PDB file of C-alpha atoms in Angstrom:
ATOM      1  CA  MET A   1      -0.274  23.003 -49.011  1.00 51.00           C
ATOM      2  CA  THR A   2       3.064  24.815 -48.873  1.00 72.00           C
ATOM      3  CA  ALA A   3       3.696  25.037 -45.146  1.00 94.00           C
ATOM      4  CA  LEU A   4       6.812  23.872 -43.349  1.00 98.00           C
ATOM      5  CA  MET A   5       6.042  22.604 -39.848  1.00 98.00           C
ATOM      6  CA  ILE A   6       9.041  22.742 -37.516  1.00 98.00           C
ATOM      7  CA  TYR A   7       8.593  20.538 -34.475  1.00 98.00           C
ATOM      8  CA  GLY A   8      10.849  21.430 -31.562  1.00 97.00           C
ATOM      9  CA  ALA A   9      11.296  24.964 -32.838  1.00 95.00           C
ATOM     10  CA  THR A  10      11.782  26.475 -29.379  1.00 96.00           C
ATOM     11  CA  GLY A  11      14.957  24.471 -28.734  1.00 94.00           C
ATOM     12  CA  TYR A  12      18.447  25.817 -29.311  1.00 95.00           C
ATOM     13  CA  THR A  13      18.910  24.451 -32.848  1.00 95.00           C
ATOM     14  CA  GLY A  14      15.204  24.524 -33.661  1.00 97.00           C
ATOM     15  CA  ARG A  15      15.011  28.269 -33.052  1.00 97.00           C
ATOM     16  CA  MET A  16      17.922  28.983 -35.410  1.00 97.00           C
ATOM     17  CA  THR A  17      16.399  26.661 -38.000  1.00 98.00           C
ATOM     18  CA  ALA A  18      13.082  28.515 -37.805  1.00 98.00           C
ATOM     19  CA  GLU A  19      14.848  31.855 -38.150  1.00 98.00           C
ATOM     20  CA  HIS A  20      16.656  30.660 -41.293  1.00 98.00           C
ATOM     21  CA  ALA A  21      13.425  29.288 -42.738  1.00 98.00           C
ATOM     22  CA  VAL A  22      11.542  32.537 -42.123  1.00 98.00           C
ATOM     23  CA  ALA A  23      14.428  34.551 -43.577  1.00 97.00           C
ATOM     24  CA  ALA A  24      14.220  32.367 -46.701  1.00 97.00           C
ATOM     25  CA  GLY A  25      10.565  33.349 -47.104  1.00 97.00           C
ATOM     26  CA  LEU A  26       9.113  29.929 -46.313  1.00 97.00           C
ATOM     27  CA  ASP A  27       5.585  29.481 -45.006  1.00 97.00           C
ATOM     28  CA  VAL A  28       6.472  28.310 -41.491  1.00 98.00           C
ATOM     29  CA  VAL A  29       4.341  26.823 -38.730  1.00 97.00           C
ATOM     30  CA  LEU A  30       5.957  26.142 -35.369  1.00 98.00           C
ATOM     31  CA  ALA A  31       4.941  23.163 -33.266  1.00 97.00           C
ATOM     32  CA  GLY A  32       5.730  21.879 -29.795  1.00 95.00           C
ATOM     33  CA  ARG A  33       4.341  20.826 -26.431  1.00 94.00           C
ATOM     34  CA  ASP A  34       4.700  24.081 -24.488  1.00 95.00           C
ATOM     35  CA  GLU A  35       2.054  26.549 -25.669  1.00 96.00           C
ATOM     36  CA  THR A  36       3.600  29.537 -23.896  1.00 97.00           C
ATOM     37  CA  ARG A  37       6.992  29.036 -25.530  1.00 97.00           C
ATOM     38  CA  VAL A  38       5.673  28.106 -28.962  1.00 98.00           C
ATOM     39  CA  ALA A  39       3.162  30.963 -29.076  1.00 98.00           C
ATOM     40  CA  GLY A  40       5.746  33.461 -27.876  1.00 98.00           C
ATOM     41  CA  MET A  41       8.267  32.462 -30.513  1.00 98.00           C
ATOM     42  CA  ALA A  42       5.608  32.398 -33.236  1.00 98.00           C
ATOM     43  CA  ALA A  43       4.683  35.972 -32.315  1.00 98.00           C
ATOM     44  CA  GLU A  44       8.338  37.015 -32.520  1.00 97.00           C
ATOM     45  CA  LEU A  45       8.748  35.521 -35.990  1.00 98.00           C
ATOM     46  CA  GLY A  46       5.298  36.431 -37.258  1.00 97.00           C
ATOM     47  CA  VAL A  47       4.285  32.852 -38.091  1.00 97.00           C
ATOM     48  CA  GLY A  48       1.601  30.377 -37.090  1.00 96.00           C
ATOM     49  CA  TYR A  49       1.892  27.665 -34.477  1.00 97.00           C
ATOM     50  CA  ARG A  50       0.376  24.424 -33.254  1.00 95.00           C
ATOM     51  CA  VAL A  51       0.483  22.946 -29.742  1.00 96.00           C
ATOM     52  CA  LEU A  52       1.244  19.293 -30.313  1.00 94.00           C
ATOM     53  CA  GLY A  53       2.246  16.408 -28.071  1.00 94.00           C
ATOM     54  CA  LEU A  54       3.381  13.009 -29.279  1.00 95.00           C
ATOM     55  CA  ASP A  55       1.025  10.665 -27.415  1.00 92.00           C
ATOM     56  CA  ASP A  56      -1.998  10.727 -29.741  1.00 92.00           C
ATOM     57  CA  ARG A  57      -1.088   9.383 -33.207  1.00 91.00           C
ATOM     58  CA  ASP A  58      -4.355  10.571 -34.752  1.00 93.00           C
ATOM     59  CA  GLU A  59      -3.764  14.095 -33.445  1.00 94.00           C
ATOM     60  CA  ILE A  60      -0.235  14.148 -34.851  1.00 94.00           C
ATOM     61  CA  ALA A  61      -1.349  12.959 -38.284  1.00 94.00           C
ATOM     62  CA  ASP A  62      -4.193  15.506 -38.383  1.00 94.00           C
ATOM     63  CA  ALA A  63      -1.820  18.337 -37.443  1.00 94.00           C
ATOM     64  CA  VAL A  64       0.844  17.305 -39.936  1.00 95.00           C
ATOM     65  CA  ALA A  65      -1.686  16.931 -42.752  1.00 94.00           C
ATOM     66  CA  ASP A  66      -1.841  20.725 -43.043  1.00 90.00           C
ATOM     67  CA  SER A  67       1.839  20.888 -44.032  1.00 96.00           C
ATOM     68  CA  THR A  68       3.887  19.743 -46.995  1.00 97.00           C
ATOM     69  CA  VAL A  69       7.081  19.215 -44.979  1.00 98.00           C
ATOM     70  CA  LEU A  70       7.595  18.239 -41.351  1.00 98.00           C
ATOM     71  CA  LEU A  71      11.038  19.111 -39.977  1.00 98.00           C
ATOM     72  CA  ASN A  72      11.758  17.484 -36.627  1.00 98.00           C
ATOM     73  CA  CYS A  73      14.282  19.393 -34.485  1.00 97.00           C
ATOM     74  CA  ALA A  74      13.253  17.820 -31.167  1.00 95.00           C
ATOM     75  CA  GLY A  75      15.673  15.409 -29.568  1.00 90.00           C
ATOM     76  CA  PRO A  76      16.262  12.930 -28.187  1.00 90.00           C
ATOM     77  CA  PHE A  77      15.123  11.494 -31.498  1.00 93.00           C
ATOM     78  CA  ALA A  78      14.760   8.081 -29.921  1.00 91.00           C
ATOM     79  CA  ARG A  79      11.552   9.565 -28.486  1.00 93.00           C
ATOM     80  CA  THR A  80      10.353  11.754 -31.340  1.00 96.00           C
ATOM     81  CA  ALA A  81      11.399  10.213 -34.673  1.00 97.00           C
ATOM     82  CA  GLU A  82       9.055   7.215 -34.683  1.00 97.00           C
ATOM     83  CA  PRO A  83       5.767   9.002 -33.889  1.00 97.00           C
ATOM     84  CA  LEU A  84       6.543  11.899 -36.206  1.00 98.00           C
ATOM     85  CA  MET A  85       7.963   9.830 -39.062  1.00 98.00           C
ATOM     86  CA  THR A  86       5.010   7.436 -39.082  1.00 97.00           C
ATOM     87  CA  ALA A  87       2.531  10.323 -38.793  1.00 97.00           C
ATOM     88  CA  ALA A  88       4.176  12.088 -41.728  1.00 97.00           C
ATOM     89  CA  ILE A  89       3.813   8.992 -43.923  1.00 98.00           C
ATOM     90  CA  ARG A  90       0.198   8.617 -42.887  1.00 97.00           C
ATOM     91  CA  ALA A  91      -0.510  12.308 -43.584  1.00 96.00           C
ATOM     92  CA  GLY A  92       1.437  12.441 -46.863  1.00 97.00           C
ATOM     93  CA  ALA A  93       3.957  14.997 -45.566  1.00 97.00           C
ATOM     94  CA  HIS A  94       7.692  14.767 -46.266  1.00 98.00           C
ATOM     95  CA  TYR A  95       9.760  14.076 -43.132  1.00 98.00           C
ATOM     96  CA  LEU A  96      13.107  15.745 -42.370  1.00 98.00           C
ATOM     97  CA  ASP A  97      15.106  15.843 -39.148  1.00 98.00           C
ATOM     98  CA  ILE A  98      18.548  16.619 -37.713  1.00 97.00           C
ATOM     99  CA  ALA A  99      19.076  13.337 -35.851  1.00 95.00           C
ATOM    100  CA  ALA A 100      22.501  11.916 -35.086  1.00 91.00           C
ATOM    101  CA  GLU A 101      21.237   8.700 -33.474  1.00 89.00           C
ATOM    102  CA  LEU A 102      21.662   5.454 -35.401  1.00 91.00           C
ATOM    103  CA  ASP A 103      18.166   4.213 -34.534  1.00 90.00           C
ATOM    104  CA  SER A 104      16.502   7.023 -36.500  1.00 92.00           C
ATOM    105  CA  TYR A 105      18.213   5.784 -39.656  1.00 97.00           C
ATOM    106  CA  HIS A 106      17.345   2.162 -38.993  1.00 96.00           C
ATOM    107  CA  LEU A 107      13.741   3.353 -38.640  1.00 97.00           C
ATOM    108  CA  ALA A 108      13.856   5.263 -41.929  1.00 98.00           C
ATOM    109  CA  GLY A 109      15.218   2.177 -43.634  1.00 97.00           C
ATOM    110  CA  ALA A 110      12.459   0.030 -42.175  1.00 98.00           C
ATOM    111  CA  LEU A 111       9.816   2.517 -43.355  1.00 98.00           C
ATOM    112  CA  ASP A 112      11.362   3.081 -46.792  1.00 98.00           C
ATOM    113  CA  GLU A 113       8.909   0.901 -48.731  1.00 98.00           C
ATOM    114  CA  GLU A 114       5.885   2.347 -46.933  1.00 98.00           C
ATOM    115  CA  ALA A 115       7.103   5.895 -47.574  1.00 98.00           C
ATOM    116  CA  ARG A 116       7.646   5.167 -51.271  1.00 98.00           C
ATOM    117  CA  ALA A 117       4.129   3.823 -51.574  1.00 98.00           C
ATOM    118  CA  ALA A 118       2.804   7.005 -49.948  1.00 98.00           C
ATOM    119  CA  GLY A 119       4.939   9.294 -52.119  1.00 98.00           C
ATOM    120  CA  VAL A 120       6.712  10.620 -49.003  1.00 98.00           C
ATOM    121  CA  LEU A 121      10.371  11.557 -48.642  1.00 98.00           C
ATOM    122  CA  LEU A 122      12.239  10.484 -45.486  1.00 98.00           C
ATOM    123  CA  LEU A 123      15.354  12.627 -45.009  1.00 98.00           C
ATOM    124  CA  PRO A 124      16.830  12.136 -41.538  1.00 98.00           C
ATOM    125  CA  GLY A 125      20.031  14.099 -41.041  1.00 96.00           C
ATOM    126  CA  SER A 126      18.929  16.884 -43.383  1.00 96.00           C
ATOM    127  CA  GLY A 127      21.276  19.091 -41.361  1.00 88.00           C
ATOM    128  CA  GLY A 128      24.363  18.117 -39.393  1.00 88.00           C
ATOM    129  CA  SER A 129      27.156  15.616 -39.785  1.00 93.00           C
ATOM    130  CA  VAL A 130      25.242  13.296 -42.129  1.00 97.00           C
ATOM    131  CA  ALA A 131      24.987  16.093 -44.688  1.00 97.00           C
ATOM    132  CA  MET A 132      28.636  17.046 -44.131  1.00 97.00           C
ATOM    133  CA  LEU A 133      30.129  13.569 -44.303  1.00 98.00           C
ATOM    134  CA  GLY A 134      27.862  12.347 -47.075  1.00 98.00           C
ATOM    135  CA  CYS A 135      28.986  15.134 -49.376  1.00 98.00           C
ATOM    136  CA  LEU A 136      32.635  14.641 -48.417  1.00 98.00           C
ATOM    137  CA  ALA A 137      32.608  10.880 -49.016  1.00 98.00           C
ATOM    138  CA  GLY A 138      30.632  11.336 -52.212  1.00 97.00           C
ATOM    139  CA  ARG A 139      33.204  13.760 -53.596  1.00 97.00           C
ATOM    140  CA  ALA A 140      36.069  11.416 -52.700  1.00 97.00           C
ATOM    141  CA  SER A 141      34.237   8.475 -54.284  1.00 96.00           C
ATOM    142  CA  GLU A 142      33.930  10.162 -57.663  1.00 94.00           C
ATOM    143  CA  GLY A 143      37.437   9.221 -58.788  1.00 87.00           C
ATOM    144  CA  VAL A 144      37.890   5.708 -57.418  1.00 94.00           C
ATOM    145  CA  GLY A 145      35.402   3.611 -59.371  1.00 91.00           C
ATOM    146  CA  GLU A 146      33.806   0.819 -57.365  1.00 95.00           C
ATOM    147  CA  VAL A 147      34.123   1.799 -53.698  1.00 97.00           C
ATOM    148  CA  ARG A 148      35.401  -0.927 -51.387  1.00 98.00           C
ATOM    149  CA  SER A 149      36.076   0.925 -48.144  1.00 98.00           C
ATOM    150  CA  ILE A 150      35.471   4.280 -46.484  1.00 98.00           C
ATOM    151  CA  ARG A 151      37.224   5.594 -43.394  1.00 98.00           C
ATOM    152  CA  ILE A 152      35.854   8.934 -42.318  1.00 98.00           C
ATOM    153  CA  ALA A 153      36.464  11.192 -39.327  1.00 98.00           C
ATOM    154  CA  LEU A 154      34.701  14.250 -37.948  1.00 97.00           C
ATOM    155  CA  HIS A 155      36.536  16.908 -35.963  1.00 96.00           C
ATOM    156  CA  VAL A 156      34.067  18.215 -33.382  1.00 93.00           C
ATOM    157  CA  ALA A 157      35.163  21.523 -31.889  1.00 90.00           C
ATOM    158  CA  GLY A 158      33.804  23.623 -29.048  1.00 85.00           C
ATOM    159  CA  ALA A 159      30.908  23.113 -26.681  1.00 77.00           C
ATOM    160  CA  MET A 160      27.862  20.875 -27.083  1.00 75.00           C
ATOM    161  CA  SER A 161      24.320  22.139 -26.645  1.00 75.00           C
ATOM    162  CA  ARG A 162      22.215  20.915 -23.725  1.00 67.00           C
ATOM    163  CA  GLY A 163      19.842  19.155 -26.104  1.00 67.00           C
ATOM    164  CA  SER A 164      22.638  17.398 -27.986  1.00 70.00           C
ATOM    165  CA  ALA A 165      24.204  16.281 -24.726  1.00 66.00           C
ATOM    166  CA  ARG A 166      20.860  14.824 -23.661  1.00 65.00           C
ATOM    167  CA  SER A 167      20.470  13.044 -26.985  1.00 62.00           C
ATOM    168  CA  ALA A 168      24.011  11.698 -26.716  1.00 60.00           C
ATOM    169  CA  THR A 169      23.284  10.371 -23.254  1.00 59.00           C
ATOM    170  CA  GLU A 170      19.853   8.893 -23.943  1.00 55.00           C
ATOM    171  CA  GLY A 171      19.716   8.159 -27.633  1.00 44.00           C
ATOM    172  CA  LEU A 172      23.110   7.135 -28.930  1.00 49.00           C
ATOM    173  CA  THR A 173      24.075   3.486 -28.993  1.00 49.00           C
ATOM    174  CA  THR A 174      26.634   2.422 -26.406  1.00 65.00           C
ATOM    175  CA  ARG A 175      28.120  -0.037 -28.899  1.00 86.00           C
ATOM    176  CA  CYS A 176      31.080   0.973 -31.028  1.00 94.00           C
ATOM    177  CA  LEU A 177      30.363  -0.328 -34.519  1.00 96.00           C
ATOM    178  CA  ARG A 178      31.864  -0.513 -37.980  1.00 97.00           C
ATOM    179  CA  ARG A 179      30.662  -2.100 -41.204  1.00 98.00           C
ATOM    180  CA  VAL A 180      32.520  -5.146 -42.498  1.00 98.00           C
ATOM    181  CA  ALA A 181      31.442  -7.016 -45.646  1.00 98.00           C
ATOM    182  CA  GLY A 182      28.174  -5.085 -45.480  1.00 97.00           C
ATOM    183  CA  GLU A 183      27.353  -6.041 -41.893  1.00 97.00           C
ATOM    184  CA  LEU A 184      27.473  -3.926 -38.729  1.00 97.00           C
ATOM    185  CA  VAL A 185      29.919  -5.511 -36.294  1.00 97.00           C
ATOM    186  CA  ALA A 186      31.691  -4.516 -33.091  1.00 96.00           C
ATOM    187  CA  GLN A 187      34.630  -2.142 -33.318  1.00 95.00           C
ATOM    188  CA  ASP A 188      37.325  -1.756 -30.648  1.00 95.00           C
ATOM    189  CA  PRO A 189      36.846   1.825 -29.321  1.00 93.00           C
ATOM    190  CA  ASP A 190      40.441   1.890 -28.094  1.00 93.00           C
ATOM    191  CA  ARG A 191      42.031   1.480 -31.526  1.00 95.00           C
ATOM    192  CA  PRO A 192      42.555   5.022 -32.825  1.00 96.00           C
ATOM    193  CA  ARG A 193      43.512   6.050 -36.321  1.00 97.00           C
ATOM    194  CA  VAL A 194      45.371   9.150 -37.469  1.00 97.00           C
ATOM    195  CA  PHE A 195      43.660  11.505 -39.940  1.00 98.00           C
ATOM    196  CA  GLU A 196      44.909  14.665 -41.580  1.00 96.00           C
ATOM    197  CA  PHE A 197      42.419  17.553 -41.434  1.00 95.00           C
ATOM    198  CA  GLY A 198      44.678  20.064 -43.142  1.00 88.00           C
ATOM    199  CA  ASP A 199      46.623  21.343 -40.137  1.00 85.00           C
ATOM    200  CA  GLY A 200      48.653  18.316 -39.100  1.00 89.00           C
ATOM    201  CA  PRO A 201      47.810  14.723 -38.142  1.00 93.00           C
ATOM    202  CA  LYS A 202      45.264  14.155 -35.387  1.00 96.00           C
ATOM    203  CA  THR A 203      44.421  11.035 -33.433  1.00 97.00           C
ATOM    204  CA  CYS A 204      40.791  10.011 -33.940  1.00 97.00           C
ATOM    205  CA  PHE A 205      38.871   7.356 -32.048  1.00 96.00           C
ATOM    206  CA  PRO A 206      36.280   4.949 -33.447  1.00 97.00           C
ATOM    207  CA  THR A 207      32.690   5.925 -32.778  1.00 95.00           C
ATOM    208  CA  THR A 208      29.256   4.912 -34.027  1.00 94.00           C
ATOM    209  CA  LEU A 209      27.899   7.498 -36.458  1.00 95.00           C
ATOM    210  CA  PRO A 210      24.740   7.208 -38.595  1.00 96.00           C
ATOM    211  CA  ASP A 211      26.995   7.418 -41.638  1.00 97.00           C
ATOM    212  CA  LEU A 212      27.548   3.683 -41.171  1.00 97.00           C
ATOM    213  CA  ILE A 213      24.039   3.450 -42.621  1.00 97.00           C
ATOM    214  CA  THR A 214      23.866   6.457 -44.942  1.00 97.00           C
ATOM    215  CA  LEU A 215      27.250   5.970 -46.634  1.00 97.00           C
ATOM    216  CA  TRP A 216      26.502   2.287 -47.164  1.00 96.00           C
ATOM    217  CA  ARG A 217      23.187   3.136 -48.830  1.00 94.00           C
ATOM    218  CA  ALA A 218      24.851   5.819 -50.976  1.00 94.00           C
ATOM    219  CA  THR A 219      27.968   3.926 -52.109  1.00 94.00           C
ATOM    220  CA  ASN A 220      27.404   0.208 -51.384  1.00 94.00           C
ATOM    221  CA  ALA A 221      30.869   0.220 -49.813  1.00 97.00           C
ATOM    222  CA  PRO A 222      31.080  -3.055 -47.843  1.00 98.00           C
ATOM    223  CA  ASP A 223      33.622  -1.733 -45.320  1.00 98.00           C
ATOM    224  CA  ILE A 224      33.011   1.553 -43.467  1.00 98.00           C
ATOM    225  CA  GLU A 225      34.597   2.953 -40.327  1.00 98.00           C
ATOM    226  CA  THR A 226      33.642   6.218 -38.587  1.00 98.00           C
ATOM    227  CA  TYR A 227      35.844   8.200 -36.215  1.00 98.00           C
ATOM    228  CA  VAL A 228      35.797  11.396 -34.207  1.00 96.00           C
ATOM    229  CA  HIS A 229      38.407  13.835 -32.970  1.00 96.00           C
ATOM    230  CA  VAL A 230      37.217  16.078 -30.158  1.00 92.00           C
ATOM    231  CA  SER A 231      38.727  19.395 -29.164  1.00 88.00           C
ATOM    232  CA  GLY A 232      37.412  21.646 -26.402  1.00 70.00           C
ATOM    233  CA  ASP A 233      34.566  20.482 -24.178  1.00 64.00           C
ATOM    234  CA  ALA A 234      32.400  18.965 -26.908  1.00 55.00           C
ATOM    235  CA  PHE A 235      31.286  16.023 -24.742  1.00 56.00           C
ATOM    236  CA  PRO A 236      30.563  17.404 -21.259  1.00 56.00           C
ATOM    237  CA  GLY A 237      29.985  15.424 -18.098  1.00 58.00           C
ATOM    238  CA  GLY A 238      28.081  16.100 -14.891  1.00 59.00           C
ATOM    239  CA  ASP A 239      24.550  17.379 -14.538  1.00 63.00           C
ATOM    240  CA  LEU A 240      23.267  18.153 -18.041  1.00 60.00           C
ATOM    241  CA  ALA A 241      20.593  20.483 -16.628  1.00 66.00           C
ATOM    242  CA  THR A 242      23.330  22.922 -15.612  1.00 67.00           C
ATOM    243  CA  LEU A 243      24.720  23.242 -19.128  1.00 70.00           C
ATOM    244  CA  PRO A 244      24.065  26.431 -21.128  1.00 72.00           C
ATOM    245  CA  GLU A 245      21.498  26.053 -23.883  1.00 80.00           C
ATOM    246  CA  GLY A 246      24.290  26.021 -26.447  1.00 86.00           C
ATOM    247  CA  PRO A 247      27.479  27.732 -27.600  1.00 90.00           C
ATOM    248  CA  THR A 248      27.317  31.478 -28.086  1.00 93.00           C
ATOM    249  CA  ALA A 249      27.543  33.078 -31.527  1.00 93.00           C
ATOM    250  CA  GLN A 250      31.120  34.083 -30.733  1.00 94.00           C
ATOM    251  CA  GLU A 251      32.014  30.514 -29.761  1.00 93.00           C
ATOM    252  CA  ARG A 252      30.443  29.180 -32.954  1.00 93.00           C
ATOM    253  CA  ARG A 253      32.474  31.612 -35.059  1.00 93.00           C
ATOM    254  CA  ARG A 254      35.659  30.553 -33.277  1.00 94.00           C
ATOM    255  CA  ASP A 255      35.170  26.770 -33.382  1.00 94.00           C
ATOM    256  CA  ARG A 256      35.003  25.500 -36.950  1.00 95.00           C
ATOM    257  CA  TYR A 257      34.434  21.851 -37.863  1.00 96.00           C
ATOM    258  CA  GLN A 258      36.506  19.713 -40.191  1.00 97.00           C
ATOM    259  CA  ALA A 259      36.139  16.221 -41.603  1.00 98.00           C
ATOM    260  CA  ALA A 260      38.529  13.899 -43.404  1.00 98.00           C
ATOM    261  CA  VAL A 261      37.906  10.828 -45.543  1.00 98.00           C
ATOM    262  CA  GLU A 262      39.868   8.014 -47.161  1.00 98.00           C
ATOM    263  CA  VAL A 263      37.949   6.175 -49.889  1.00 98.00           C
ATOM    264  CA  THR A 264      39.522   3.069 -51.453  1.00 98.00           C
ATOM    265  CA  GLY A 265      38.362   1.602 -54.734  1.00 97.00           C
ATOM    266  CA  ALA A 266      38.338  -2.014 -55.878  1.00 96.00           C
ATOM    267  CA  ASP A 267      41.537  -1.423 -57.890  1.00 96.00           C
ATOM    268  CA  GLY A 268      43.355   0.071 -54.892  1.00 96.00           C
ATOM    269  CA  THR A 269      42.865   3.704 -55.907  1.00 96.00           C
ATOM    270  CA  VAL A 270      42.604   5.941 -52.826  1.00 96.00           C
ATOM    271  CA  GLY A 271      40.842   9.280 -52.643  1.00 96.00           C
ATOM    272  CA  LYS A 272      41.623  11.540 -49.689  1.00 96.00           C
ATOM    273  CA  TYR A 273      39.635  14.718 -49.154  1.00 98.00           C
ATOM    274  CA  VAL A 274      39.065  17.210 -46.356  1.00 98.00           C
ATOM    275  CA  LEU A 275      36.026  19.326 -45.525  1.00 98.00           C
ATOM    276  CA  ASP A 276      36.404  22.627 -43.713  1.00 97.00           C
ATOM    277  CA  THR A 277      33.162  24.231 -42.615  1.00 97.00           C
ATOM    278  CA  VAL A 278      31.492  26.369 -40.003  1.00 97.00           C
ATOM    279  CA  ASN A 279      30.647  25.194 -36.508  1.00 96.00           C
ATOM    280  CA  GLY A 280      28.150  22.337 -36.460  1.00 95.00           C
ATOM    281  CA  TYR A 281      25.560  24.420 -34.608  1.00 95.00           C
ATOM    282  CA  THR A 282      25.783  27.036 -37.335  1.00 96.00           C
ATOM    283  CA  PHE A 283      25.759  24.511 -40.150  1.00 97.00           C
ATOM    284  CA  THR A 284      22.899  22.301 -38.958  1.00 97.00           C
ATOM    285  CA  PRO A 285      20.053  24.872 -38.874  1.00 97.00           C
ATOM    286  CA  MET A 286      21.254  26.432 -42.106  1.00 98.00           C
ATOM    287  CA  ALA A 287      21.402  23.064 -43.883  1.00 98.00           C
ATOM    288  CA  ALA A 288      18.064  21.870 -42.492  1.00 98.00           C
ATOM    289  CA  ALA A 289      16.263  25.053 -43.562  1.00 98.00           C
ATOM    290  CA  GLU A 290      17.834  24.876 -47.018  1.00 98.00           C
ATOM    291  CA  ALA A 291      16.889  21.214 -47.375  1.00 98.00           C
ATOM    292  CA  ALA A 292      13.295  22.072 -46.438  1.00 98.00           C
ATOM    293  CA  ARG A 293      13.266  24.909 -48.969  1.00 98.00           C
ATOM    294  CA  ARG A 294      14.421  22.581 -51.715  1.00 98.00           C
ATOM    295  CA  VAL A 295      11.894  19.884 -50.860  1.00 98.00           C
ATOM    296  CA  LEU A 296       9.092  22.461 -50.765  1.00 97.00           C
ATOM    297  CA  GLY A 297      10.268  23.519 -54.215  1.00 96.00           C
ATOM    298  CA  GLY A 298       9.768  19.989 -55.525  1.00 96.00           C
ATOM    299  CA  GLU A 299      13.301  18.625 -55.146  1.00 97.00           C
ATOM    300  CA  TYR A 300      12.534  15.252 -53.622  1.00 98.00           C
ATOM    301  CA  ARG A 301      12.073  11.549 -54.287  1.00 98.00           C
ATOM    302  CA  PRO A 302       9.844   9.251 -52.225  1.00 98.00           C
ATOM    303  CA  GLY A 303      11.468   6.930 -49.710  1.00 98.00           C
ATOM    304  CA  PHE A 304      14.554   7.095 -47.492  1.00 98.00           C
ATOM    305  CA  HIS A 305      17.301   9.310 -48.919  1.00 97.00           C
ATOM    306  CA  THR A 306      20.345  11.228 -47.736  1.00 97.00           C
ATOM    307  CA  PRO A 307      21.097  14.920 -48.311  1.00 97.00           C
ATOM    308  CA  ALA A 308      24.103  14.134 -50.512  1.00 97.00           C
ATOM    309  CA  GLY A 309      22.138  11.544 -52.471  1.00 96.00           C
ATOM    310  CA  LEU A 310      19.164  13.839 -52.968  1.00 97.00           C
ATOM    311  CA  PHE A 311      20.863  17.191 -53.541  1.00 98.00           C
ATOM    312  CA  GLY A 312      24.260  16.106 -54.857  1.00 97.00           C
ATOM    313  CA  HIS A 313      27.781  15.999 -53.431  1.00 96.00           C
ATOM    314  CA  GLY A 314      28.114  19.766 -53.758  1.00 96.00           C
ATOM    315  CA  PHE A 315      25.283  20.475 -51.312  1.00 98.00           C
ATOM    316  CA  VAL A 316      27.575  21.229 -48.365  1.00 97.00           C
ATOM    317  CA  GLU A 317      29.588  23.761 -50.378  1.00 97.00           C
ATOM    318  CA  THR A 318      26.461  25.815 -51.079  1.00 96.00           C
ATOM    319  CA  LEU A 319      26.178  26.506 -47.349  1.00 95.00           C
ATOM    320  CA  ALA A 320      28.097  29.242 -45.556  1.00 89.00           C
ATOM    321  CA  ASP A 321      31.885  29.093 -45.794  1.00 91.00           C
ATOM    322  CA  SER A 322      32.327  25.411 -46.607  1.00 96.00           C
ATOM    323  CA  ARG A 323      34.817  23.794 -48.952  1.00 97.00           C
ATOM    324  CA  ILE A 324      35.971  20.294 -49.871  1.00 98.00           C
ATOM    325  CA  VAL A 325      39.564  19.933 -51.051  1.00 97.00           C
ATOM    326  CA  PRO A 326      41.774  16.956 -51.971  1.00 96.00           C
ATOM    327  CA  LEU A 327      44.800  16.057 -49.881  1.00 90.00           C
TER     328      LEU A 327
END
């Protein structure tokens, strides 16, 4: 069994992920609900496909059993992560996704022991901000000894895809959270903090990112705060159905992402680093396909892991034009 099943492959990010996976020479099978769309795309890419809904758990497990890796690109992940993650464990297939919703990571944590017993890797956030920020914080943590606190901010530039906007509306928590003394507690969303991304200070606002879970698991830092700085129309309003499927290739080339981190050690040492990388919609499919390639090649450990924890802090810099530099 060497196949990579990509669920949600006909979506905006899923299509690009499938294209990267095929270009890398992986044995790809596309899966989704709409037979016309899935079959048409499979014919374009010259790969196999499965028509698969998420209502019948036995059907999902049987379908996934033919693959070594299941990569979920179908949001909102509040609807898709649980049936696919549990089916993957049952079928013995490694589970990857590109989720940005906190609940997907709580779920992976809850299923960690079961996945370990089954020899299955759970890697939510295999592409996207979790991979970006995990590598950035990991690099900054290397020189500070015991990590006490992490403050990290993502600069989101350009337009949001229709699918991401839907996930943000339906799947993201409405609570603004931070981690204090190891516990998730309320954070005042109206208390901004200034971060330096390499081109002057920018005001960033508190937001709830899954890194509140992943960075805690990776570093044991008791205090973690996550922020975002938005430029352009990254968080649109109005009727989501009228949005374009996603930013154009030209828009993605124009709108790069950055991230900044401040890591403080127990002795007061502070590490400040900045990540500069390609647009998130360019990075995510590239990172997810590369993560799948590595897992198919045997680079995995059972249980819930993060991209930075599994592949190392340098993972992000192996992708496209990405670099992490100290401030």
